[in-house]
Coordinates of N, CA, C and O in Angstrom, one line a residue:
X1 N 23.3 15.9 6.6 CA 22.3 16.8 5.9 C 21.0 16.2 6.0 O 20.7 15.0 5.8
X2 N 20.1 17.1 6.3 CA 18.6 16.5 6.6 C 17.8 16.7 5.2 O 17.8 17.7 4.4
X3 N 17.1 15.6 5.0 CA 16.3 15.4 3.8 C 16.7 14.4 2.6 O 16.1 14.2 1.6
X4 N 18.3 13.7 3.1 CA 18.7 13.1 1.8 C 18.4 11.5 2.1 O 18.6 10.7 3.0
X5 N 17.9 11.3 1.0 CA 17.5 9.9 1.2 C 19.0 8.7 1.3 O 20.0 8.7 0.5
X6 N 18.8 7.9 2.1 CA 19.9 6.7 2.2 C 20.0 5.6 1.3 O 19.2 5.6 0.5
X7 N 21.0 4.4 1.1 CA 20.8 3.4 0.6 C 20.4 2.5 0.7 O 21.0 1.4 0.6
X8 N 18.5 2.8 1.0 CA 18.2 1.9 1.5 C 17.9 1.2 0.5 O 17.8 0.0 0.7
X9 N 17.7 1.6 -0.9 CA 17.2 0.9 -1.6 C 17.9 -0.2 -2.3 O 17.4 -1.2 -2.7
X10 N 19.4 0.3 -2.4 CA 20.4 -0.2 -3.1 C 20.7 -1.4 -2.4 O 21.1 -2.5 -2.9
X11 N 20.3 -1.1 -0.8 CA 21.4 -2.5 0.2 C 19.7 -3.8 0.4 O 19.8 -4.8 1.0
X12 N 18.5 -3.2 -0.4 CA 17.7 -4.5 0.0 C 17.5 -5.2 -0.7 O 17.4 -5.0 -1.9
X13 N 17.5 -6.5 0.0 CA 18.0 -7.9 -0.5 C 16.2 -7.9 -0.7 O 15.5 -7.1 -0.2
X14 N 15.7 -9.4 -1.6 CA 14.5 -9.7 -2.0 C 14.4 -10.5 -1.3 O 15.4 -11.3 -1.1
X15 N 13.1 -10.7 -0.6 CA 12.5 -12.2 0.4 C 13.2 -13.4 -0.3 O 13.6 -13.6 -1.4
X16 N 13.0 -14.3 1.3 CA 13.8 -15.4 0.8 C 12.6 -16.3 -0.2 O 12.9 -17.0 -1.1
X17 N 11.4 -16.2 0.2 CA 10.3 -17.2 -0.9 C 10.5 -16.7 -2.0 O 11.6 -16.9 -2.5
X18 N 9.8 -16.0 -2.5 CA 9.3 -15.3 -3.8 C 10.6 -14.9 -4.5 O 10.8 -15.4 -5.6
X19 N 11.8 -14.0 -3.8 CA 12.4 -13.6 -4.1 C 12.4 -12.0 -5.2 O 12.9 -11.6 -6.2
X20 N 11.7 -11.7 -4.3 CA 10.9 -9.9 -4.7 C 11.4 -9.1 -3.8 O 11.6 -9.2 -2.6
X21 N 11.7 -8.0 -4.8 CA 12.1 -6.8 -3.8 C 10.6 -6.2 -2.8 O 10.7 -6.0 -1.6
X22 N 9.4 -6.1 -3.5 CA 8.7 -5.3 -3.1 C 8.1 -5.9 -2.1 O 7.8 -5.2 -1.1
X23 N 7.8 -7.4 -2.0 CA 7.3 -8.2 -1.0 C 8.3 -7.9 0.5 O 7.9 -8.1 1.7
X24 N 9.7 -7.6 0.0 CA 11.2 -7.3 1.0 C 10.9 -6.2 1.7 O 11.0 -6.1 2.9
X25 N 10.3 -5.0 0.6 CA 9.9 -3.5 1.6 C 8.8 -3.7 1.8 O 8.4 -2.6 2.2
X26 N 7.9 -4.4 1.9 CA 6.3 -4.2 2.3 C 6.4 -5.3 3.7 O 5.8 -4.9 4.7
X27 N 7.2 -6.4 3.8 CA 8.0 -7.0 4.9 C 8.8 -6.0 5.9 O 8.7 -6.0 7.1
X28 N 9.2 -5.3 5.3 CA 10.2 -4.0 6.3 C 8.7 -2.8 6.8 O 8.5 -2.2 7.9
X29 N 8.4 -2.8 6.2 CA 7.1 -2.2 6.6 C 5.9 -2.5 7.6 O 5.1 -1.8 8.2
X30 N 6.2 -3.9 7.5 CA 5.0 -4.4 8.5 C 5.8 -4.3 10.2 O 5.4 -3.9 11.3
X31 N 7.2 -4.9 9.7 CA 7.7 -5.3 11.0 C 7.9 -4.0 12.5 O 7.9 -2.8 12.5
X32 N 7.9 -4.8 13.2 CA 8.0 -4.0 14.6 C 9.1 -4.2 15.5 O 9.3 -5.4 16.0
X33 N 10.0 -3.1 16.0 CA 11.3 -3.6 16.5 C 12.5 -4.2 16.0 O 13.5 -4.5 16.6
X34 N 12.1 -4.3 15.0 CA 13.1 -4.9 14.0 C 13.0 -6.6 14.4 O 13.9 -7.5 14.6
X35 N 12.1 -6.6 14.5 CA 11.1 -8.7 14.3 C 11.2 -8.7 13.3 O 10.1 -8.4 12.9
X36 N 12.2 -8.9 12.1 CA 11.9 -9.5 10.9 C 11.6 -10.9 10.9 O 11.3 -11.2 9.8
X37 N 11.7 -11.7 11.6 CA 10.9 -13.3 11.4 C 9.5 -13.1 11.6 O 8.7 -13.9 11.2
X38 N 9.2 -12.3 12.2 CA 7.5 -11.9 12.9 C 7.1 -11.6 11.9 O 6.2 -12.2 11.2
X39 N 7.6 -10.7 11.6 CA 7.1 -9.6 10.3 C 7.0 -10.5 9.1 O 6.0 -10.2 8.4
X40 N 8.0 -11.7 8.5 CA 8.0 -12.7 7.6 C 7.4 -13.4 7.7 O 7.3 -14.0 6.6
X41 N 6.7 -14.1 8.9 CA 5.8 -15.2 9.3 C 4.5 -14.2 8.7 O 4.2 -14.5 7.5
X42 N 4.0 -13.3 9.3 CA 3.0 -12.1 9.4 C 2.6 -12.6 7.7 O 1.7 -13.4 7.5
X43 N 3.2 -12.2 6.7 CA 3.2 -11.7 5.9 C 3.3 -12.9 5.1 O 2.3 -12.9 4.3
X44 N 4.1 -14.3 5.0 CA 3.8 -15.3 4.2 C 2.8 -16.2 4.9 O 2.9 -17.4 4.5
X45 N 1.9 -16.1 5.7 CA 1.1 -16.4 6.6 C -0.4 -16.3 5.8 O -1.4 -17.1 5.5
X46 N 0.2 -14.3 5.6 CA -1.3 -14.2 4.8 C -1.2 -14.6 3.4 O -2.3 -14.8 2.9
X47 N 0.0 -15.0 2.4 CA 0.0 -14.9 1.3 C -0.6 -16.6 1.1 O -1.1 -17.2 0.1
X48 N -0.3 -17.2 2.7 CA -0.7 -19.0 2.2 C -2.5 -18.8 2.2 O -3.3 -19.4 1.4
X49 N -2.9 -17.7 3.4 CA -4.4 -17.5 2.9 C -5.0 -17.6 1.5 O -5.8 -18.3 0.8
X50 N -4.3 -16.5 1.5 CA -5.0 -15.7 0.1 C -4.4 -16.9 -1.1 O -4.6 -16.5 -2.3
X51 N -3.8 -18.0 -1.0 CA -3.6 -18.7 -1.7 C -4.8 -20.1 -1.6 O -5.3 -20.6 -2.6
X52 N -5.1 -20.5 -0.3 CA -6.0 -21.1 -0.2 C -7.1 -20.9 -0.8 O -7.8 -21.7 -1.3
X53 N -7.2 -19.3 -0.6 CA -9.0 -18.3 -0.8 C -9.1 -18.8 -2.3 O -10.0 -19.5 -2.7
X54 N -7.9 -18.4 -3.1 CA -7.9 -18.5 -4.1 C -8.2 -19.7 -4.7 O -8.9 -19.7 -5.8
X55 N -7.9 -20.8 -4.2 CA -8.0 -22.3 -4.9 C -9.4 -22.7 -4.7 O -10.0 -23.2 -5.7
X56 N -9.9 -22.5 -3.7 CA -11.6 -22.4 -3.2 C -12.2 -21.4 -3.8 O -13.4 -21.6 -4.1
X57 N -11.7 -19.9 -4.0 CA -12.7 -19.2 -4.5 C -13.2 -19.4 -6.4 O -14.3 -19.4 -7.0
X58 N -11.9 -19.7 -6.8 CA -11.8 -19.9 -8.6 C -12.2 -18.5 -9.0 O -12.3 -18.5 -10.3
X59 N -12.4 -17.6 -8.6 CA -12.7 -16.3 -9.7 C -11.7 -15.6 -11.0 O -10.5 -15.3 -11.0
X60 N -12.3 -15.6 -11.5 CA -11.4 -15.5 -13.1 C -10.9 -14.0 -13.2 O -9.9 -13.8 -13.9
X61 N -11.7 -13.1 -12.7 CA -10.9 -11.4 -12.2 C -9.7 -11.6 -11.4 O -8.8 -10.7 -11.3
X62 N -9.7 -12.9 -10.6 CA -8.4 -12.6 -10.3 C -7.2 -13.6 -10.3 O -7.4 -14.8 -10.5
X63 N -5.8 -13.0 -10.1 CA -4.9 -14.0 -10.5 C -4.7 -15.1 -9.6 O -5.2 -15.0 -8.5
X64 N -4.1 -16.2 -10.1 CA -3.8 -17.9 -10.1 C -3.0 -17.7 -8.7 O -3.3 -18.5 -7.8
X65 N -2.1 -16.9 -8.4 CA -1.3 -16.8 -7.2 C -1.5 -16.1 -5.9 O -2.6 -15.7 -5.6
X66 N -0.8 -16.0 -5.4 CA -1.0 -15.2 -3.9 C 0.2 -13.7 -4.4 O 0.0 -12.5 -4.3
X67 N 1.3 -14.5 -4.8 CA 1.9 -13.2 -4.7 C 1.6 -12.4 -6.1 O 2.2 -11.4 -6.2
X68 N 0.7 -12.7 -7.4 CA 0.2 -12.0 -8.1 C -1.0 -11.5 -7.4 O -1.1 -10.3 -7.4
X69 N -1.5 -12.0 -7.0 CA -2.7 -10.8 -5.5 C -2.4 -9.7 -5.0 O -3.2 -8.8 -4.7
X70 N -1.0 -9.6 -4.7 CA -0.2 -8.3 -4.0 C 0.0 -8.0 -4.5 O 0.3 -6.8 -4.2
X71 N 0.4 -8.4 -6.3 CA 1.2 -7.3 -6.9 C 0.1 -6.1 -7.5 O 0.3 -4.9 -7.8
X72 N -1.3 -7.2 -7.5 CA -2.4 -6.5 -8.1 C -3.1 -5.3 -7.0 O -3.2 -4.1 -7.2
X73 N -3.6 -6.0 -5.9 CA -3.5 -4.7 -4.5 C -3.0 -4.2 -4.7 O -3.6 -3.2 -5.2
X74 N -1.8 -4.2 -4.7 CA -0.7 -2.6 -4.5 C -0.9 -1.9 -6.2 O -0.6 -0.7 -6.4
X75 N -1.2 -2.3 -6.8 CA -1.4 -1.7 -8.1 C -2.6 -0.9 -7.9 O -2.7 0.2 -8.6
X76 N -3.5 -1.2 -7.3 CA -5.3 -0.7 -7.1 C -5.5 0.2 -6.3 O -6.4 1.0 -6.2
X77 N -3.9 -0.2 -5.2 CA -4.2 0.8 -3.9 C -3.1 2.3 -4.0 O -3.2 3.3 -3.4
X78 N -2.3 2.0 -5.0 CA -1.3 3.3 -5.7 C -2.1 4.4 -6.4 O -2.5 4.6 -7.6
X79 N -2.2 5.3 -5.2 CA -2.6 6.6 -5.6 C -1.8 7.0 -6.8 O -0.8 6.3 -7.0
X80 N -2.3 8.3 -7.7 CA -1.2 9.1 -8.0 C -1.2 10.7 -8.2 O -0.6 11.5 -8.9
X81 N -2.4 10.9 -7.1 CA -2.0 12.3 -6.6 C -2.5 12.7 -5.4 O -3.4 11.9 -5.0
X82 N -2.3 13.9 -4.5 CA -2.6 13.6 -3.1 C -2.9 15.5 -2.8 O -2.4 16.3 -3.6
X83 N -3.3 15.8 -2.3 CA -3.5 17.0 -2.0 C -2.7 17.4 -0.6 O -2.6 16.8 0.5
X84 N -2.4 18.4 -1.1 CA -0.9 19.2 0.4 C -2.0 20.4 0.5 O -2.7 20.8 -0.5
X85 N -1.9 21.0 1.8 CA -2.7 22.1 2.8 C -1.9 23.4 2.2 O -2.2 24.2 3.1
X86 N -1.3 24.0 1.5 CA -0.6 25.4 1.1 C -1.2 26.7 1.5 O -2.2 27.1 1.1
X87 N -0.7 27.3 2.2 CA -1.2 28.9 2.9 C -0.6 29.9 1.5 O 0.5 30.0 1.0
X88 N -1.8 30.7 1.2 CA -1.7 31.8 0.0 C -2.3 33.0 0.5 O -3.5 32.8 0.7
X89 N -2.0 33.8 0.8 CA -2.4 35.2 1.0 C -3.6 35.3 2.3 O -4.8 35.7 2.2
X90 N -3.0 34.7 3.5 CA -4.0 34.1 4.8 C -5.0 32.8 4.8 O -5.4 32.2 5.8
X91 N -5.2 32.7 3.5 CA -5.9 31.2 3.1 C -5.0 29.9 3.0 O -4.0 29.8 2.3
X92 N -5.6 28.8 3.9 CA -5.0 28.0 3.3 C -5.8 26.8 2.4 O -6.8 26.3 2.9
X93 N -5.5 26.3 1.2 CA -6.1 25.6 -0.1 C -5.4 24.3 -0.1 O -4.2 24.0 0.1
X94 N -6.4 23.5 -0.5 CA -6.2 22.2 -0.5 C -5.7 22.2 -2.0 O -6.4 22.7 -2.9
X95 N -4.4 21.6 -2.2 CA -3.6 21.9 -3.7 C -3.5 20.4 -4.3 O -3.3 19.4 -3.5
X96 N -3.6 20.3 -5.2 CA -3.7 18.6 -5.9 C -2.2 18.5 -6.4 O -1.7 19.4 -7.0
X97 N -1.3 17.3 -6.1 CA -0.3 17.7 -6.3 C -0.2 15.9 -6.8 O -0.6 14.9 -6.4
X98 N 0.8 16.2 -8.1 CA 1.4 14.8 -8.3 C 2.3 14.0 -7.2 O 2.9 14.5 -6.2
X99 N 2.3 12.9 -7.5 CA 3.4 11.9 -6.6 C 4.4 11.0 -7.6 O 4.3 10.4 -8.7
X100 N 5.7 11.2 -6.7 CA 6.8 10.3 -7.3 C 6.2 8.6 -6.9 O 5.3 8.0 -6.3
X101 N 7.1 8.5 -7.6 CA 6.6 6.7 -7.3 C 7.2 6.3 -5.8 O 6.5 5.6 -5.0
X102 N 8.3 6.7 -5.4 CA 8.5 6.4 -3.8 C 7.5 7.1 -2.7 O 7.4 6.7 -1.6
X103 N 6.6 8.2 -3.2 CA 5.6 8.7 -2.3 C 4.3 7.7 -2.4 O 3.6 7.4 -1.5
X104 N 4.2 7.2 -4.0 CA 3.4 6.7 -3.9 C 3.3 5.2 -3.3 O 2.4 4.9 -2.5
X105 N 4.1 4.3 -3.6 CA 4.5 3.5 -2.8 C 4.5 3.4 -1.2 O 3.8 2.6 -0.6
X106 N 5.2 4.0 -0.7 CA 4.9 4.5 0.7 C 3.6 4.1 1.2 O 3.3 3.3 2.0
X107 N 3.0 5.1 0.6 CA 1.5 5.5 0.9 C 0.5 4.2 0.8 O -0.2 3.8 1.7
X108 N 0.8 3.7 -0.7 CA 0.3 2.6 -0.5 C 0.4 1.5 0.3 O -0.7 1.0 0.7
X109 N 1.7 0.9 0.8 CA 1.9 0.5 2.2 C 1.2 0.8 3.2 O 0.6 -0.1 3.8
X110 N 1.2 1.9 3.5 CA 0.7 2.9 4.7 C -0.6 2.0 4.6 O -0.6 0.9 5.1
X111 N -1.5 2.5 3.9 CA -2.6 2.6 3.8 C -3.4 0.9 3.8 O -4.5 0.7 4.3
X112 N -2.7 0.0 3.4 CA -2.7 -1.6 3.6 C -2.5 -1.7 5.1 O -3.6 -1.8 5.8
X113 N -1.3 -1.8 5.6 CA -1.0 -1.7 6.8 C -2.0 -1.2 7.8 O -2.4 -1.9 8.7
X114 N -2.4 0.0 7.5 CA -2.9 0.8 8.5 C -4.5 0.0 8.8 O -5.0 -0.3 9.9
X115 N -5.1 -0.2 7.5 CA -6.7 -0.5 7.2 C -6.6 -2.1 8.1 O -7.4 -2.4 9.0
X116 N -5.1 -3.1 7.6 CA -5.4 -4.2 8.7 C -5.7 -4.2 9.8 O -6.7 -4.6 10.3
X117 N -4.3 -3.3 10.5 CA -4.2 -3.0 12.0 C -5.2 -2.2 12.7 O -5.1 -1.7 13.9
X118 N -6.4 -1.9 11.8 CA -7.4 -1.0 12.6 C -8.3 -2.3 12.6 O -9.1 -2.1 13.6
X119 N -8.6 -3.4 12.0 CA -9.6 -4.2 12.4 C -8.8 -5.2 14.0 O -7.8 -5.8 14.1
X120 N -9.6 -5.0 14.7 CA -8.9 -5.8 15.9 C -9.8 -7.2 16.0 O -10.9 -7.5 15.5
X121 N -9.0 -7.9 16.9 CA -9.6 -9.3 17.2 C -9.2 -10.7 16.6 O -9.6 -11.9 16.8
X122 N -8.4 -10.1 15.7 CA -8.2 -11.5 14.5 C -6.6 -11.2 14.4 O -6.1 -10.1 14.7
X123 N -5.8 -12.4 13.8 CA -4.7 -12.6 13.9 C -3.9 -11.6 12.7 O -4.3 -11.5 11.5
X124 N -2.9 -10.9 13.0 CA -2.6 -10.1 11.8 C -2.6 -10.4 10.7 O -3.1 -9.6 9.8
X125 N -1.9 -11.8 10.3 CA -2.3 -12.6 9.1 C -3.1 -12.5 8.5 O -3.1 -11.9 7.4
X126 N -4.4 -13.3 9.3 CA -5.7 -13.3 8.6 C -6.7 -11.9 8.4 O -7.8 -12.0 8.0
X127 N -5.9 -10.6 8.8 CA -6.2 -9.4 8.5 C -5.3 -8.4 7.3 O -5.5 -7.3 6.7
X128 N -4.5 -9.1 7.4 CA -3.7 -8.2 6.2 C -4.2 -9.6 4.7 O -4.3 -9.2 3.6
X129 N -4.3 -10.4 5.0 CA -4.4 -11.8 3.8 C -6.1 -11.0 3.1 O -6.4 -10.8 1.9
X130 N -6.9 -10.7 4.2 CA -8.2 -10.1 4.3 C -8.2 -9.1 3.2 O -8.8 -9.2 2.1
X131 N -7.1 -7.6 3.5 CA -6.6 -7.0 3.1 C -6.9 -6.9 1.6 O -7.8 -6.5 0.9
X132 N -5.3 -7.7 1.5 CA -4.8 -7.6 0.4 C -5.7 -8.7 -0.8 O -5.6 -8.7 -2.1
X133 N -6.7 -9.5 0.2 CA -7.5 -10.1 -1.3 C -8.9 -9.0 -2.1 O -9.5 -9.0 -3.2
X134 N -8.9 -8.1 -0.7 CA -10.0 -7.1 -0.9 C -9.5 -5.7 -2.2 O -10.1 -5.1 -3.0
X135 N -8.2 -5.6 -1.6 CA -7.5 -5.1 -2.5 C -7.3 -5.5 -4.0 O -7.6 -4.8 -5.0
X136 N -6.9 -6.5 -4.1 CA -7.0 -7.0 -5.6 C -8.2 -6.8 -6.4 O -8.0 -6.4 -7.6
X137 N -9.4 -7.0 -5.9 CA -10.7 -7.3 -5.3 C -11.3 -5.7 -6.2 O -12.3 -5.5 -6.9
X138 N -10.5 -4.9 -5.8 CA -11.0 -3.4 -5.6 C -12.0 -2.9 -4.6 O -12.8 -2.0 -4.7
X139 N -11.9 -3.5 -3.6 CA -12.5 -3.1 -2.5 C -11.8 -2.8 -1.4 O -10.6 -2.5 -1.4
X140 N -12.3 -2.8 -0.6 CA -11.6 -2.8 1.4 C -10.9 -1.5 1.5 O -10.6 -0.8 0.6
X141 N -10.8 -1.2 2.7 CA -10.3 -0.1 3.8 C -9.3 0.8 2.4 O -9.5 2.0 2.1
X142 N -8.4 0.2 2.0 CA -7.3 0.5 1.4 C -7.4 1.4 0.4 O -6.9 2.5 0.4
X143 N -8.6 0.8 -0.9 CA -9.1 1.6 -1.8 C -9.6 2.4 -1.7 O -9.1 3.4 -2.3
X144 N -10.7 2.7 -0.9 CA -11.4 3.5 -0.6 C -10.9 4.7 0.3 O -11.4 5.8 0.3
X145 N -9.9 4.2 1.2 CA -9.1 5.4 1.1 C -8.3 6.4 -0.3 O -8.5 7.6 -0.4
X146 N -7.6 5.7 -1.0 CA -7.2 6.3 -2.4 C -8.5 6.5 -3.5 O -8.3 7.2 -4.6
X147 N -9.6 6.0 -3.2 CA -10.5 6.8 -3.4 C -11.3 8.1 -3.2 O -11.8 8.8 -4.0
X148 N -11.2 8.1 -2.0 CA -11.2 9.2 -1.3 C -10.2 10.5 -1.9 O -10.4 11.6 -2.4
X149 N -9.4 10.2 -1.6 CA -7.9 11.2 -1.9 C -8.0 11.2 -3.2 O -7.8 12.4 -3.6
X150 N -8.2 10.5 -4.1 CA -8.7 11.1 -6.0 C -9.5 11.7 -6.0 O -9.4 12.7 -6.8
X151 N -10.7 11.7 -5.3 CA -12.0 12.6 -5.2 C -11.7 13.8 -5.0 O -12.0 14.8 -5.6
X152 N -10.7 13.6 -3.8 CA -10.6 15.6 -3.2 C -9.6 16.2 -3.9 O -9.6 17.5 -4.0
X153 N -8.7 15.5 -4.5 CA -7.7 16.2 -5.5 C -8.7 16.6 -6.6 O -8.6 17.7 -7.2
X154 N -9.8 15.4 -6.9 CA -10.6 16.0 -8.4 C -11.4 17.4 -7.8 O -11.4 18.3 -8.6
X155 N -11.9 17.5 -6.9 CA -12.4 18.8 -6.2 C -12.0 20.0 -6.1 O -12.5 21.0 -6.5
X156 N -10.9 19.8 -5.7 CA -10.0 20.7 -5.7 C -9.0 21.1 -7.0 O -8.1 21.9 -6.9
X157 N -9.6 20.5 -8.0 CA -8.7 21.0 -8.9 C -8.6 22.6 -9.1 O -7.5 23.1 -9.2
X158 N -9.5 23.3 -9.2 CA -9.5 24.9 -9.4 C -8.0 25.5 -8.2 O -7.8 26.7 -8.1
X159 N -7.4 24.7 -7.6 CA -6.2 25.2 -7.1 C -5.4 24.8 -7.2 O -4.5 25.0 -6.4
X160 N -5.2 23.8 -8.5 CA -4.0 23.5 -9.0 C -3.1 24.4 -9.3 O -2.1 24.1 -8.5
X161 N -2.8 25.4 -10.0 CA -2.1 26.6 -10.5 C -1.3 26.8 -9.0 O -0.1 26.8 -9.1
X162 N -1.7 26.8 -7.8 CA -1.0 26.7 -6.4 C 0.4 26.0 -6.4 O 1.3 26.3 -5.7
X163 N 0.2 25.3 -7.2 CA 1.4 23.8 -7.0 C 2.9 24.2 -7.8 O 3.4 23.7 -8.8
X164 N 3.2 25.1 -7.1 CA 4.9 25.2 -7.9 C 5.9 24.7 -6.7 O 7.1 24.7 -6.9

């Protein structure tokens, strides 16, 4: 049957550092071909950055750790509403629609992911470490996309009633 979600959630194990689930799907998310040592290098690579940054930078907005950094990114970069294209009587309207927390999640990945892998030239590490300190941060590629997408849902509010 098409559309049913698997057990993916139930069968994932938590990274072997930290021992977090979310660090385990944002690792499953980076990886390519199924390189999970790539994808785990990749990823505790940037978190020794952003652990470094951290000991050198001392800023008091943000947290003491690397993996409280990501937990805070992903908290900053989690939309929670998104607008879907709906066709109504030949028109189609940009509709503001809430998000489950697995949509939102997703997305938030996506959008981490995506903002690294469009800066070219530098080592994935030190572009997702980039990332996700800018993230915490409330800045970078990431936010400002879910900024973006809050804006046009707030715009579009007068087509809410659309959303059944």
């Amino acid at each position: 049957m098409a559309g049913r979600f698997t057990a993916s959630e139930s069968q994932l194990k938590p990274d072997p550092r930290f021992q977090d689930l979310l660090v385990a799907k944002f690792t499953n998310c980076i990886m390519y071909d199924g390189k999970r040592a790539t994808a785990q290098k990749v990823v505790y690579d940037a978190f020794d950055m952003i652990q470094n940054r951290l000991e050198k930078d001392k800023l008091e907005t943000l947290p003491k750790t690397a993996i409280e950094v990501f937990h805070k990114a992903i908290e900053n970069v989690r939309p929670s509403v998104e607008v879907r294209s709906k066709r109504v009587g030949g028109a189609n309207y940009q509709v503001p629609m809430q998000l489950n927390r697995r949509r939102q999640q997703s997305l938030t990945f996506r959008w981490i992911i995506v903002a690294a892998r469009e800066e070219k030239g530098k080592p994935m590490a030190l572009r997702l470490a980039k990332e996700l300190y800018d993230a915490a941060k409330g800045e970078g590629k990431a936010v400002t996309t879910k900024d973006n997408t809050h804006r046009m849902a707030d715009a579009n509010k007068a087509f809410a009633h659309f959303a059944w």
